Coordinates of C-alpha atoms and ligand atoms in Angstrom, one line a residue:
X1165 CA -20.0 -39.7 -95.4
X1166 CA -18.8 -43.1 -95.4
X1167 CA -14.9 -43.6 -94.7
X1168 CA -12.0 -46.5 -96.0
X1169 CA -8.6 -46.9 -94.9
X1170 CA -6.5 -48.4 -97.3
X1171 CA -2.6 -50.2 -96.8
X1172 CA -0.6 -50.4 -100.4
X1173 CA -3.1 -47.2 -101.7
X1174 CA -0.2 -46.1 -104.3
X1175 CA 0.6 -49.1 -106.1
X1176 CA -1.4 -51.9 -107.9
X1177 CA -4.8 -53.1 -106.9
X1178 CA -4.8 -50.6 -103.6
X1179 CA -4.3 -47.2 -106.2
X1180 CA -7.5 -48.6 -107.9
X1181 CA -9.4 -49.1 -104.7
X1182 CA -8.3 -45.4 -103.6
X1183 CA -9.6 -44.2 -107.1
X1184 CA -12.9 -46.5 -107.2
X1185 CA -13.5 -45.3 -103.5
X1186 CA -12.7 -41.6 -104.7
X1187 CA -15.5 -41.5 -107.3
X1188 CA -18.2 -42.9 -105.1
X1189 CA -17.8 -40.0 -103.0
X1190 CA -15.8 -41.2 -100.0
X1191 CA -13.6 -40.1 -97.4
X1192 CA -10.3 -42.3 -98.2
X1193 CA -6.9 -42.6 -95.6
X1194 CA -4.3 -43.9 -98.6
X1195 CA -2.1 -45.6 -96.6
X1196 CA 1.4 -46.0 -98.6
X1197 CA 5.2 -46.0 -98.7
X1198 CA 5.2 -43.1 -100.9
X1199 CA 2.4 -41.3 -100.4
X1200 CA 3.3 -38.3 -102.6
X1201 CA 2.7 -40.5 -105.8
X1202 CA -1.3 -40.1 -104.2
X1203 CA -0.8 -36.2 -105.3
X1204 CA -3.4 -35.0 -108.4
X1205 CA -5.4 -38.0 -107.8
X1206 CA -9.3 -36.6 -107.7
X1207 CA -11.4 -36.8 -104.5
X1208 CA -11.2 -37.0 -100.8
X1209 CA -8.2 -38.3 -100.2
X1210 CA -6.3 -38.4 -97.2
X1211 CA -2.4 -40.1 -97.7
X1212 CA -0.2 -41.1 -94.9
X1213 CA 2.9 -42.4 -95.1
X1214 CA 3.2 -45.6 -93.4
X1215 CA 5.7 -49.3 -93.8
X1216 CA 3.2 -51.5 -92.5
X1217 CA 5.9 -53.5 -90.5
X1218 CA 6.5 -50.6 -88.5
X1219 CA 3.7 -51.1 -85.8
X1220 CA 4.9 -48.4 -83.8
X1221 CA 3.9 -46.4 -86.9
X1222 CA 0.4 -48.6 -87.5
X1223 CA 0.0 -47.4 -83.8
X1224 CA 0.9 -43.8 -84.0
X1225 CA -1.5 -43.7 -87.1
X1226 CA -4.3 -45.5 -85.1
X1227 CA -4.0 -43.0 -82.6
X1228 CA -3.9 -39.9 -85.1
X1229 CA -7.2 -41.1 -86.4
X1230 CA -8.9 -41.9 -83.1
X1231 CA -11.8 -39.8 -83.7
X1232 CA -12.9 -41.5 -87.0
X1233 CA -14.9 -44.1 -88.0
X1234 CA -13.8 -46.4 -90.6
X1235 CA -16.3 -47.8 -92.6
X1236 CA -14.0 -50.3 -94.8
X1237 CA -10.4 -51.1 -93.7
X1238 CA -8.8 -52.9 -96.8
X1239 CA -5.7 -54.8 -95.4
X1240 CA -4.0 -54.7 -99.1
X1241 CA -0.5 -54.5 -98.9
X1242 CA 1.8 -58.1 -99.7
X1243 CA 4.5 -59.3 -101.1
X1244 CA 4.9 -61.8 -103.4
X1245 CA 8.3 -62.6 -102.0
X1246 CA 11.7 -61.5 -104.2
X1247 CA 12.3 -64.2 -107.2
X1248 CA 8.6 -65.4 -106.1
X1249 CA 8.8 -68.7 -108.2
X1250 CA 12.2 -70.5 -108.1
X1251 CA 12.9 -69.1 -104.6
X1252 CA 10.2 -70.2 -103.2
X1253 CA 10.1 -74.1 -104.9
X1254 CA 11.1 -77.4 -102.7
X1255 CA 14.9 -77.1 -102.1
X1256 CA 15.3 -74.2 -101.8
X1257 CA 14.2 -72.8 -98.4
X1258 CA 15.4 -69.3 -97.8
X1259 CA 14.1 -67.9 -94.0
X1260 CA 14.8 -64.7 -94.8
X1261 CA 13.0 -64.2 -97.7
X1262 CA 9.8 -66.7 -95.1
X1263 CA 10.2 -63.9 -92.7
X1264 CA 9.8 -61.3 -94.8
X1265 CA 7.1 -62.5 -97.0
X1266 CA 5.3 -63.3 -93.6
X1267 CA 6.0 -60.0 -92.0
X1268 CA 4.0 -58.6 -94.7
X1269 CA 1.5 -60.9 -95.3
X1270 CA 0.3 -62.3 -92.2
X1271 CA 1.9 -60.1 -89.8
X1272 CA 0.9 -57.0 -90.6
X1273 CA -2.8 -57.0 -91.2
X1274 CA -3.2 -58.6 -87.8
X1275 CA -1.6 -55.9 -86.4
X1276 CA -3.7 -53.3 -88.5
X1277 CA -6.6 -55.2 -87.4
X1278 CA -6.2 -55.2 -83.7
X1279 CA -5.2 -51.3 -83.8
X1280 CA -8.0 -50.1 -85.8
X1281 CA -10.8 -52.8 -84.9
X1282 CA -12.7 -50.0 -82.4
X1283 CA -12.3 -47.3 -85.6
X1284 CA -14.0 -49.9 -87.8
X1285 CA -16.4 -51.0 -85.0
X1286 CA -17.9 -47.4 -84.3
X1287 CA -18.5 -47.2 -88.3
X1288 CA -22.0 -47.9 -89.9
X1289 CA -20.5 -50.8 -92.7
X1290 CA -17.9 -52.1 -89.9
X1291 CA -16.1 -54.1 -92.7
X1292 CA -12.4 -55.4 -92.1
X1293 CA -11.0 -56.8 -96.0
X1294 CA -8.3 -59.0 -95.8
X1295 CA -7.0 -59.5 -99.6
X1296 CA -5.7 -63.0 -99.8
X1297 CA -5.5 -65.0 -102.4
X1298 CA -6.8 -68.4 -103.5
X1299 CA -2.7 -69.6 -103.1
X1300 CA -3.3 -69.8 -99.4
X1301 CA -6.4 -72.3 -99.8
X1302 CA -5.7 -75.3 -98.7
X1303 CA -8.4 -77.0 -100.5
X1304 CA -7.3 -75.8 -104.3
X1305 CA -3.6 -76.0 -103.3
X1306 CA -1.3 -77.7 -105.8
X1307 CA 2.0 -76.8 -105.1
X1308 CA 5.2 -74.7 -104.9
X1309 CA 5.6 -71.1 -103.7
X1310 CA 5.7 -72.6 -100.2
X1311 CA 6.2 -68.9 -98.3
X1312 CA 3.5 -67.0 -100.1
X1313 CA 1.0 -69.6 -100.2
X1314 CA 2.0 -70.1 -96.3
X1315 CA 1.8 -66.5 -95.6
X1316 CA -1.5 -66.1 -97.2
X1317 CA -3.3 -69.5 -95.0
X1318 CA -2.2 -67.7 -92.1
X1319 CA -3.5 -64.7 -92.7
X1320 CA -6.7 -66.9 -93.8
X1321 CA -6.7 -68.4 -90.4
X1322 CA -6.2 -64.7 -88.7
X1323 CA -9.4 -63.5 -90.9
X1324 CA -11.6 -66.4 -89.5
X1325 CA -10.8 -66.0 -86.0
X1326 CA -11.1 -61.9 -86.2
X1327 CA -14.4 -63.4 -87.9
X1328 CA -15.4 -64.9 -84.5
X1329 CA -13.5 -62.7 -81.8
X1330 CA -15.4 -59.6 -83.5
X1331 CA -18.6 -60.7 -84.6
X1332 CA -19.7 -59.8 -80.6
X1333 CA -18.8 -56.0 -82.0
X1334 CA -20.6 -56.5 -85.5
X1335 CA -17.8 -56.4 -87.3
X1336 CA -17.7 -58.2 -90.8
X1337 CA -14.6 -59.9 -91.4
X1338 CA -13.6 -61.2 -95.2
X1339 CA -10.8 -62.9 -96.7
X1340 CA -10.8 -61.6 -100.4
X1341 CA -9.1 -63.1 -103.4
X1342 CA -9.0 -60.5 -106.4
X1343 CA -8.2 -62.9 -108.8
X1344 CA -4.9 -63.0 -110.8
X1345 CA -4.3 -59.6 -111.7
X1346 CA -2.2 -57.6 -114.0
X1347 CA -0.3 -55.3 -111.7
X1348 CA 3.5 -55.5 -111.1
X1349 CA 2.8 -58.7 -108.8
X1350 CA 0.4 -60.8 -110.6
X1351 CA 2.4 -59.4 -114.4
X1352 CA 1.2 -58.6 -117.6
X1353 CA 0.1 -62.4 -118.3
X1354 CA -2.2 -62.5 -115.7
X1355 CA -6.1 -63.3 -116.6
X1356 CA -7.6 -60.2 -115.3
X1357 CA -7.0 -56.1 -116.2
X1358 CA -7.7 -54.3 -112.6
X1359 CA -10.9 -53.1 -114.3
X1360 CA -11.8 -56.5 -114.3
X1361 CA -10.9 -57.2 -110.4
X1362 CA -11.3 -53.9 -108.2
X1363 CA -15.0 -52.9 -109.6
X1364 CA -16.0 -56.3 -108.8
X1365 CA -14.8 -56.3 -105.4
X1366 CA -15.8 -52.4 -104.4
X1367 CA -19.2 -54.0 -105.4
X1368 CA -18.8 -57.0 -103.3
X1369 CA -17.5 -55.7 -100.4
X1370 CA -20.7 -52.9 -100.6
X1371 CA -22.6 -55.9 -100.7
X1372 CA -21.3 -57.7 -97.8
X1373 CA -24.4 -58.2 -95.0
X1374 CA -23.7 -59.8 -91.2
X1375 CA -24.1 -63.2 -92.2
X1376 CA -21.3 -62.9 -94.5
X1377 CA -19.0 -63.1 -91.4
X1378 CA -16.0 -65.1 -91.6
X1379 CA -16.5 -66.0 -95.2
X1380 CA -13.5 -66.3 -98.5
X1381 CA -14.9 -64.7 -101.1
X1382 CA -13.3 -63.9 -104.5
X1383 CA -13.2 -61.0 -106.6
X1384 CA -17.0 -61.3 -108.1
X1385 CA -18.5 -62.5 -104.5
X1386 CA -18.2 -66.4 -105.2
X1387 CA -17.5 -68.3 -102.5
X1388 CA -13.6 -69.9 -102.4
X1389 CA -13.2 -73.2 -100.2
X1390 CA -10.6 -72.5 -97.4
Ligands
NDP41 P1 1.7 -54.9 -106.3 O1 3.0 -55.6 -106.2 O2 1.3 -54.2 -107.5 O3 1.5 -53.9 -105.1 C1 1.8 -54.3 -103.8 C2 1.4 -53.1 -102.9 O4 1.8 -53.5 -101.5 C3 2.2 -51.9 -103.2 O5 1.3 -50.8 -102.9 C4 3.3 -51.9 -102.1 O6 3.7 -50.6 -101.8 C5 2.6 -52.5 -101.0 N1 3.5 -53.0 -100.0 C6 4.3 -54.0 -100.1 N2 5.1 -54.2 -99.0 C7 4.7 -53.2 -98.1 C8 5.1 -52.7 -96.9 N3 6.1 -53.4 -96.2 N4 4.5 -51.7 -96.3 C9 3.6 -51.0 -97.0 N5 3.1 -51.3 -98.2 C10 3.7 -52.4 -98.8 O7 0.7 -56.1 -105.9 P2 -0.9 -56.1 -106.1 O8 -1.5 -54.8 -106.2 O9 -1.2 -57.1 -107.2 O10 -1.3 -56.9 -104.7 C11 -2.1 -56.3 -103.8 C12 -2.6 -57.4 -102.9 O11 -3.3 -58.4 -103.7 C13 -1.5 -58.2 -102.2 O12 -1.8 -58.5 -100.9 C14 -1.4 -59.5 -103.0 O13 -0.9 -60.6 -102.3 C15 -2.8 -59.7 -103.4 N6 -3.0 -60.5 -104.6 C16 -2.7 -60.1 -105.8 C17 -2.9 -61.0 -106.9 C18 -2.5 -60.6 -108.3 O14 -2.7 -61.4 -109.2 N7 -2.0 -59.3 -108.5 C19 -3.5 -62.3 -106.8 C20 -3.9 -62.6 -105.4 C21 -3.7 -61.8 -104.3 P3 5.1 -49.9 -102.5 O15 4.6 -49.2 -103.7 O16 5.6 -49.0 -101.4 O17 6.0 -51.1 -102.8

């Protein structure tokens, strides 16, 4: 039985992974503030409560789950950061709101990485998912929401070194971009339905060979310029 840990699982684009997981048979840790709103959903499903800035907690969960293997770990949680646009525009610098938005976004899924990298590493797949977005590329970049797109290069940069600090443990590490989504985050004018984003990337991740290492994908599996 293959297994995925997932950060975010109740919410948005990480509820549709822990449901698309679900009905391909898998064995899924839902990782989520509010785990309980995982209840009735269909399948192996395994929820733990867990604030993914509490690394004491990403620790204590590591250690729970010592004896597993993760085939998938789906780094999933962000933050768009609170009044996303305006706050975030030239002028308006707010290092709170920076600290936060990194805390979440780049801060987190290194730490996720580093205390479940042997789970993932004993697995068959040995796939670590970073979902990022195209906002952190600095090659498409035009502009404005300085701490998301910020938090979401880091976390870039973080995905390509784990790409070559791991690869010696055959680990396959990918910076994913779902596209822009309709879920509370990416709102109801966004270009895609999650139908249209979380299939596509269950199937790309499945997909995902050795020599994919170290690579930005989007949703469908094309390539993204960092
Ligand atoms: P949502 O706002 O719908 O969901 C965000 C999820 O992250 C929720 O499950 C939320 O949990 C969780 N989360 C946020 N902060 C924390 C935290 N501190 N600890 C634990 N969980 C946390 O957003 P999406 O589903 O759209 O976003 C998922 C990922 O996709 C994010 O990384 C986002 O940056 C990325 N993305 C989304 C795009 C889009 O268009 N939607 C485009 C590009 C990237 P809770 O329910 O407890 O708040």
């Amino acid at each position: 039985m293959s297994t995925v840990l997932i950060t975010g699982a109740a919410r948005g684009l990480g509820l549709e992974f822990t449901k698309q997981y679900a009905a391909k048979g898998w064995k899924i840790h839902a990782c989520a503030r509010n785990p309980e709103s995982l209840i009735g959903i269909e399948g192996d499903i395994h929820p733990h409560k867990l604030e993914v800035t509490d690394y004491d907690a990403v620790k204590a969960l590591a250690k729970e789950l010592s004896a597993e293997a993760i085939d998938v770990l789906i780094c999933n949680a962000g933050v768009g950061g609170e009044g996303s646009h305006a706050g975030q525009a030239f002028g308006s610098f707010d290092p709170v709101l920076w600290r936060h938005v990194f805390e979440v976004n780049s801060f987190a899924p290194l730490m996720m990485a580093e205390a479940f990298a042997e789970h993932v590493a004993r697995s068959t797949e040995r796939k670590l998912i970073a979902i990022s977005s195209i906002l952190g590329s600095l090659a498409s970049n035009n502009g404005g929401r300085y701490a998301y797109r910020a938090s979401k290069t880091a976390l870039n940069m973080e995905w390509s070194c784990l790409a070559k600090d791991l690869a010696p443990r055959g680990i396959i590490c990918i910076a994913l971009h779902p596209g822009w989504v309709q879920t509370d985050m990416g709102g109801s004018t966004a270009s895609l339905t999650i139908d249209q984003s979380v299939p596509p990337m269950v199937k790309t991740i499945a997909a995902l060979k050795p020599s994919d290492n170290g690579r930005f994908l989007q949703y469908d599996g094309t390539e993204l310029a960092w």
